[in-house]
Each structure stands twice: as structure tokens, then as C-alpha cells.
XYZ file of C-alpha atoms in Angstrom:
372
model
C 49.045 135.731 -105.852
C 49.521 134.345 -109.097
C 52.869 132.800 -111.429
C 53.673 130.841 -113.577
C 56.381 128.215 -114.030
C 58.520 125.946 -115.503
C 58.018 122.580 -114.426
C 61.746 121.546 -114.004
C 61.963 124.595 -111.732
C 58.873 124.235 -109.873
C 59.913 120.352 -108.942
C 63.442 120.999 -108.282
C 62.557 123.832 -105.952
C 59.838 122.053 -103.752
C 62.470 118.351 -104.009
C 64.627 120.869 -101.820
C 62.404 121.481 -99.456
C 59.361 118.884 -99.010
C 61.139 116.295 -97.522
C 61.651 118.404 -93.936
C 57.380 118.144 -93.607
C 56.673 115.509 -91.733
C 54.625 113.576 -92.861
C 52.015 113.086 -89.462
C 51.548 116.863 -87.612
C 49.597 117.596 -85.197
C 49.891 121.275 -86.731
C 48.262 121.603 -90.009
C 49.928 124.274 -91.139
C 53.444 122.546 -90.276
C 52.219 119.999 -93.533
C 52.636 122.417 -95.999
C 54.481 124.793 -98.179
C 54.888 128.494 -97.356
C 55.014 129.840 -101.017
C 55.972 133.714 -101.919
C 55.602 135.126 -105.325
C 57.425 138.390 -105.283
C 60.074 140.583 -107.712
C 59.896 138.223 -110.377
C 60.666 134.784 -107.922
C 59.387 132.357 -105.861
C 60.364 131.583 -102.285
C 59.450 128.070 -100.776
C 59.919 127.639 -97.392
C 58.917 123.886 -95.592
C 60.044 123.929 -92.081
C 59.561 121.004 -88.656
C 59.974 123.793 -86.386
C 63.723 122.278 -85.818
C 65.056 121.773 -89.411
C 64.183 124.793 -92.130
C 64.725 124.329 -95.978
C 64.812 127.426 -97.936
C 64.784 127.361 -101.718
C 63.919 130.147 -104.659
C 62.834 129.269 -108.735
C 62.300 132.040 -110.984
C 58.620 132.941 -112.386
C 57.117 134.898 -114.469
C 54.978 136.936 -111.463
C 51.493 138.237 -112.303
C 50.174 139.207 -108.911
C 52.468 139.260 -105.875
C 51.168 137.287 -102.955
C 52.298 134.343 -100.656
C 50.109 131.512 -99.054
C 51.195 127.781 -97.586
C 49.187 124.845 -99.672
C 50.245 121.150 -98.343
C 53.623 119.698 -99.538
C 52.516 116.223 -100.218
C 50.224 116.849 -102.457
C 51.864 119.845 -104.329
C 55.032 117.774 -104.885
C 53.285 114.596 -105.972
C 50.910 116.738 -108.501
C 54.121 118.818 -110.347
C 55.704 115.921 -110.645
C 52.976 113.570 -112.621
C 52.679 116.714 -115.260
C 54.472 116.649 -118.436
C 58.030 117.613 -118.365
C 58.909 120.555 -119.822
C 55.415 121.668 -119.622
C 54.713 125.607 -118.073
C 52.589 125.878 -114.904
C 50.178 128.320 -113.805
C 49.423 129.424 -109.675
C 46.906 130.896 -108.294
C 45.329 132.072 -105.465
C 41.571 131.794 -105.769
C 40.345 134.886 -103.513
C 36.870 133.554 -103.094
C 37.908 130.276 -101.837
C 41.102 130.342 -101.029
C 41.938 127.292 -103.053
C 45.295 127.012 -105.182
C 44.288 126.154 -108.268
C 47.515 124.578 -109.956
C 46.911 124.914 -114.084
C 48.582 123.598 -116.702
C 47.612 122.403 -120.292
C 44.367 120.096 -119.679
C 45.547 119.362 -116.195
C 43.303 121.537 -112.950
C 43.760 121.203 -109.478
C 42.454 122.611 -106.402
C 43.782 122.040 -102.730
C 43.161 123.682 -99.545
C 45.136 126.676 -98.291
C 46.380 128.026 -94.468
C 47.011 131.892 -94.098
C 51.076 132.126 -94.965
C 50.425 134.998 -91.918
C 50.167 131.063 -89.610
C 53.435 129.998 -90.569
C 56.810 130.303 -88.850
C 59.872 130.366 -90.085
C 62.981 130.549 -87.953
C 65.300 133.617 -87.327
C 68.797 133.603 -88.027
C 71.526 133.833 -84.960
C 74.380 136.485 -84.428
C 77.622 135.960 -84.067
C 78.197 132.826 -85.805
C 81.054 130.997 -87.624
C 80.998 131.305 -91.156
C 83.119 129.258 -93.748
C 82.353 128.372 -97.371
C 84.290 125.070 -98.318
C 83.724 122.963 -101.640
C 80.370 120.554 -101.330
C 82.504 117.412 -102.806
C 84.664 117.895 -99.131
C 81.065 118.430 -97.129
C 79.421 115.005 -99.492
C 82.772 113.616 -98.262
C 82.437 114.093 -94.299
C 78.853 113.583 -94.158
C 79.279 110.007 -96.442
C 82.064 108.630 -94.269
C 80.528 109.137 -91.205
C 76.677 109.727 -90.918
C 76.080 105.542 -91.579
C 77.866 105.459 -87.412
C 74.553 107.702 -85.535
C 73.346 106.182 -83.271
C 69.132 105.782 -82.925
C 68.642 105.579 -79.639
C 66.911 108.418 -78.413
C 67.968 107.800 -74.883
C 71.238 109.281 -76.178
C 69.810 112.183 -77.943
C 73.369 112.721 -77.745
C 74.960 110.262 -80.329
C 71.850 111.570 -82.850
C 74.011 113.272 -85.178
C 77.435 114.432 -86.817
C 79.778 115.934 -84.213
C 81.414 118.820 -86.557
C 84.152 120.823 -85.356
C 87.738 121.759 -85.590
C 90.650 119.562 -84.614
C 94.417 120.150 -84.489
C 96.233 117.565 -85.652
C 100.590 117.459 -86.803
C 99.346 117.986 -90.874
C 97.628 121.367 -89.494
C 93.902 122.376 -88.664
C 91.197 119.556 -89.988
C 87.520 119.905 -90.270
C 86.281 117.368 -89.100
C 83.235 114.928 -88.428
C 82.567 112.119 -86.273
C 79.934 109.552 -85.565
C 78.901 106.844 -82.996
C 76.363 104.730 -81.400
C 78.327 103.359 -78.769
C 79.349 99.868 -80.777
C 81.249 101.674 -83.597
C 82.618 105.134 -84.853
C 83.635 106.708 -87.886
C 85.602 109.495 -88.735
C 86.548 111.559 -91.508
C 88.674 114.981 -92.143
C 89.225 117.844 -94.272
C 91.985 120.458 -94.393
C 90.517 122.980 -92.280
C 88.367 126.033 -95.126
C 89.352 129.872 -94.189
C 87.135 130.758 -91.575
C 86.941 127.451 -89.653
C 89.753 127.349 -87.681
C 88.317 128.345 -84.523
C 84.993 125.736 -85.438
C 83.899 125.120 -81.655
C 82.171 121.797 -81.442
C 78.614 121.693 -82.837
C 76.157 117.966 -83.231
C 74.100 118.541 -86.507
C 71.097 116.485 -86.287
C 70.388 112.837 -88.238
C 67.341 114.187 -89.657
C 69.908 117.911 -90.864
C 72.339 115.496 -91.784
C 70.328 113.803 -94.381
C 68.566 116.769 -95.566
C 72.113 118.983 -96.967
C 73.232 115.527 -97.501
C 69.989 115.447 -100.303
C 70.766 118.986 -101.176
C 73.955 118.926 -102.203
C 74.035 116.113 -103.774
C 74.841 117.419 -107.404
C 76.400 120.311 -106.567
C 79.705 121.584 -107.310
C 79.975 124.959 -105.902
C 80.935 126.024 -102.719
C 78.396 125.566 -100.002
C 78.447 128.851 -97.236
C 78.637 127.207 -93.616
C 77.089 129.335 -90.590
C 77.427 128.251 -86.678
C 76.469 129.622 -83.904
C 75.968 128.069 -80.527
C 71.718 126.957 -81.247
C 72.142 126.593 -85.385
C 73.537 125.722 -88.281
C 72.585 127.228 -91.679
C 74.012 125.834 -94.988
C 73.393 127.286 -98.255
C 73.536 126.289 -101.727
C 73.277 128.182 -104.857
C 69.704 129.549 -104.246
C 68.850 126.694 -101.326
C 69.009 127.381 -97.735
C 68.587 124.873 -94.941
C 68.621 125.932 -91.601
C 68.679 123.872 -88.133
C 68.634 123.787 -84.561
C 71.768 121.741 -82.970
C 71.475 119.278 -80.625
C 72.014 120.777 -77.009
C 74.113 118.347 -75.186
C 78.107 117.441 -74.972
C 79.569 114.622 -77.348
C 81.832 111.993 -76.072
C 85.557 111.789 -75.855
C 85.996 110.322 -79.035
C 89.812 110.250 -78.685
C 89.720 108.014 -76.010
C 88.122 105.581 -78.030
C 90.174 105.191 -81.039
C 93.057 102.543 -80.284
C 96.667 103.455 -80.238
C 98.816 100.656 -80.028
C 96.652 97.750 -81.889
C 99.902 96.793 -83.484
C 98.254 93.158 -84.955
C 97.874 94.385 -88.755
C 95.478 92.322 -91.731
C 95.737 93.849 -94.840
C 92.302 91.677 -96.935
C 91.121 92.199 -100.193
C 88.180 94.477 -99.466
C 85.506 93.260 -101.458
C 86.251 89.776 -101.107
C 85.937 90.153 -97.286
C 82.797 91.958 -97.564
C 81.058 89.340 -99.795
C 82.549 86.601 -97.567
C 80.802 88.298 -94.209
C 77.594 89.100 -96.217
C 77.337 85.232 -96.865
C 78.155 83.908 -93.679
C 75.979 86.678 -92.078
C 73.174 84.401 -93.994
C 72.655 82.305 -91.362
C 73.940 84.482 -88.426
C 70.718 85.250 -85.721
C 69.214 88.773 -86.631
C 69.228 89.627 -82.790
C 72.798 89.566 -82.383
C 74.363 89.127 -86.553
C 77.573 87.671 -84.894
C 80.043 86.769 -87.223
C 83.688 85.354 -85.317
C 87.037 85.959 -87.193
C 89.946 83.702 -86.774
C 93.366 84.909 -87.579
C 96.156 83.172 -88.379
C 98.918 83.812 -90.751
C 98.315 84.256 -93.941
C 93.958 83.208 -93.270
C 91.257 84.232 -92.450
C 88.445 81.846 -91.453
C 84.643 83.622 -90.763
C 82.143 81.233 -88.870
C 78.612 82.181 -87.691
C 77.902 79.155 -85.861
C 73.728 79.607 -84.836
C 71.478 76.780 -83.198
C 68.130 78.501 -84.479
C 69.479 79.311 -87.544
C 72.360 76.898 -88.738
C 75.619 77.546 -89.315
C 78.303 78.889 -92.047
C 81.542 78.571 -92.794
C 83.915 80.359 -95.065
C 88.002 81.017 -95.493
C 90.100 83.460 -97.761
C 93.719 84.750 -98.183
C 94.749 87.684 -96.401
C 97.454 88.972 -95.299
C 98.327 88.378 -91.654
C 101.555 87.748 -89.465
C 100.346 87.852 -85.760
C 99.372 85.412 -83.436
C 96.662 83.366 -84.404
C 93.094 85.467 -82.724
C 89.627 85.157 -82.852
C 87.188 87.761 -82.471
C 84.042 87.997 -82.975
C 82.122 91.392 -84.939
C 78.018 92.725 -85.829
C 78.062 91.687 -89.611
C 75.816 95.167 -90.213
C 78.569 96.998 -89.231
C 81.526 95.052 -90.552
C 79.363 95.870 -94.128
C 78.502 99.178 -93.159
C 82.240 99.759 -92.895
C 83.567 98.007 -95.858
C 81.594 99.983 -97.918
C 83.230 102.877 -97.250
C 86.744 101.514 -98.243
C 87.856 103.010 -101.515
C 90.788 101.009 -101.732
C 91.454 97.158 -102.807
C 92.666 96.494 -99.591
C 91.270 96.943 -95.724
C 93.739 96.926 -92.872
C 92.234 96.122 -89.627
C 94.465 96.412 -86.975
C 93.484 94.247 -83.395
C 94.509 93.972 -80.101
C 93.220 91.398 -77.956
C 88.982 89.696 -78.723
C 87.941 91.992 -76.125
C 89.710 95.511 -77.350
C 88.304 97.626 -80.508
C 89.851 97.457 -83.846
C 90.266 100.222 -85.741
C 90.040 99.903 -89.763
C 91.907 102.195 -92.523
C 91.702 102.691 -96.206
C 94.866 103.041 -97.375
C 92.955 104.870 -100.391
C 91.786 107.251 -98.147
C 94.074 108.770 -95.054
C 91.385 111.050 -94.058
C 89.416 108.290 -92.800
C 89.173 105.467 -89.566
C 86.544 103.677 -88.129
C 86.121 101.784 -85.404
C 84.202 98.511 -84.344
C 83.965 97.523 -80.837
C 84.124 93.512 -80.786
C 81.022 90.889 -79.402
C 82.207 87.885 -77.671
C 82.517 84.832 -79.762
């Protein structure tokens, strides 16, 4: 194998795939990227056996061939070469090392046989549809912060992707929850997605898809089967196994009868929470909200770390109430609010609160209260 490729094209393709590789691996070849050169293009593949990322780049191919090379080292070498440089990759047939040459820079990396590399086989009978990259970014960004990190409840370790029937028609919806908070976002269901049943896309795959479409403006092709989901954007493709489990009935968690409304300047509220939480105990991060007509008081009282108190104006006309929340969870939600004001709907101190964004009616957030 021998080829010449522009540094930017190589770095872009490697950047799309190398993050899939786990840095600590008991299987040596899973630390490598598969490089396949043929027909005027080079294909790069990386996998951890649960997720597979593929991208292509144009190159001048002098000799077809394939090999695997260490993902992290290859990416770092290319990243540190000068912008705009031409890079030559050549597999030495004698010592089976991958030579990397650019200008006066020369590197040689160990390789493993391409035949030992495992790739994923696509499933048949998949639901396929195209959607705008911007819509997919929104679905991910509005919900992924609420994904659980507890491995014991593995079925919460991802985003629930499905089509839901609503009064406004069919919606493609993402939901994430860790049992303490819930985030929901939706867009009009694209053509072909009307019958999509619920699947759970793992946390790592959600992050890799988001990275893949970070600067894309076109369409993303999505294919969902019983066991896998495939995202295609341009010449790049990400395939992931799905989480085999049942996502809870999240609709039961979303409050329907909360009538005590608080409308508050989101930036002021976010800054106040951040300030008073400075003295909260790290484990609980509890902040007490004391609601009264026209005002909100925020307080933290910790025997170990001190006290904090702040008061801000708000639009609240219901009965006075004290309710506590995890400060980090409050900040995670306020970070998603696009409008100037945030709308909180309460019932009582023991019931979950519903948070709405007047600037984005397609998103809903639920926060479970803490004892105060």
C-alpha cells in the first residue's frame, strides 16, 4: 500500500473515526484504525465492537492495499504536521511498518494485519429516513445532559429515540432521564420515520454522532433496525449497537396538573443559583427555593461549608412554597433555555417541577425535588 494525501483531508477523516477507539484495550487491534486504499480513495474504519465509525478521503493511490495502525499515535502525528502539507503513507513489505513522510518529517508506526480487524455487518429490515443535521443536533443537545451514568440501570444509559403521536401530528422525539431529571425534545417526524418504534441509542454513540454532525448543514441519513442504528453524513458513517432494554414509561413522570407558575429571567436565575451553590455540600448540592408573590429567595445552609442567600424578582402569584433542587440539575436545565425567561410549573414541595422554554415549545424538562 502506498498513497499521498493532503494533511487536512487526512486529519478530518481520522478525526471522525479515532474517538471511537478506547485508549485502554485488552484486544490490541481495537486500538488501531483500519486503512484501506483503493480506486482513488482511502477508507478509514475504527471500532470498539459496539460502535463503528467509517470515513473516506480522496488520495493519490500508487499501490492498493490495507493495514491497521495505532489510532492515537497516527492522529497525533498527522495533527502536528504543517497545515496544507502532502503526506505519504506507505506500508513497508519487509518489516510491516507504516511509513509516514511529509517534507523532512519521517515516522514509522507498527501495524497489525487488516484481516484481523472486525467490522460490523449491517442489518436488514431497517427503518430508513433522512433528516436535517440541525434537527438532529437539537434533539441531541436538548436531552443528552440527562443521560444516566449509573451502569446498574443500563437501560437509562442512552437517549430514547422514537416517533410519538401528538395533537400536532407525528413527532420524532428524544428522551433522556437518570431518575432525578428528565429531558424531552422533538421535531416533526421526517418522511419514513412515522413508524419508528422506540430504541435506546447508547451515550457514547450519541456523543460520537453529535461530533460527526457538528458543522454539517445538509441531511443525515438514519437507519434503525432491532439491534443497530446507522447515521450517515457526507462520506462518513457511524454504526452503533442499541441498548437491549425497555425504556420506562416517561409520560407518567411528566407533570400534567402543575398550576403554580413562576416566570423568571433565566440568566439572572442561572447566575444566582451558581453563586449560592458555591457553599453547598458537594454531595447534595441542594438549593432551597422559597417562592412568594413577586420574589424568589435562594438559600444554601450547610453546617460544613457555610451559608448562602440571594433574592431576585420573578413573576409568581401562587401560594408561598419552599422547594429544593440539586443545583447542578438546575444549571443543566437553564443552560438549555433559549428565551430570556424560563417558565417553572410547580405543584407542591414533594412533586416534580416542569420547566418550559418559551423560545422552544418542542422541549420539556422535569426536575425531581430534594428535601429541604
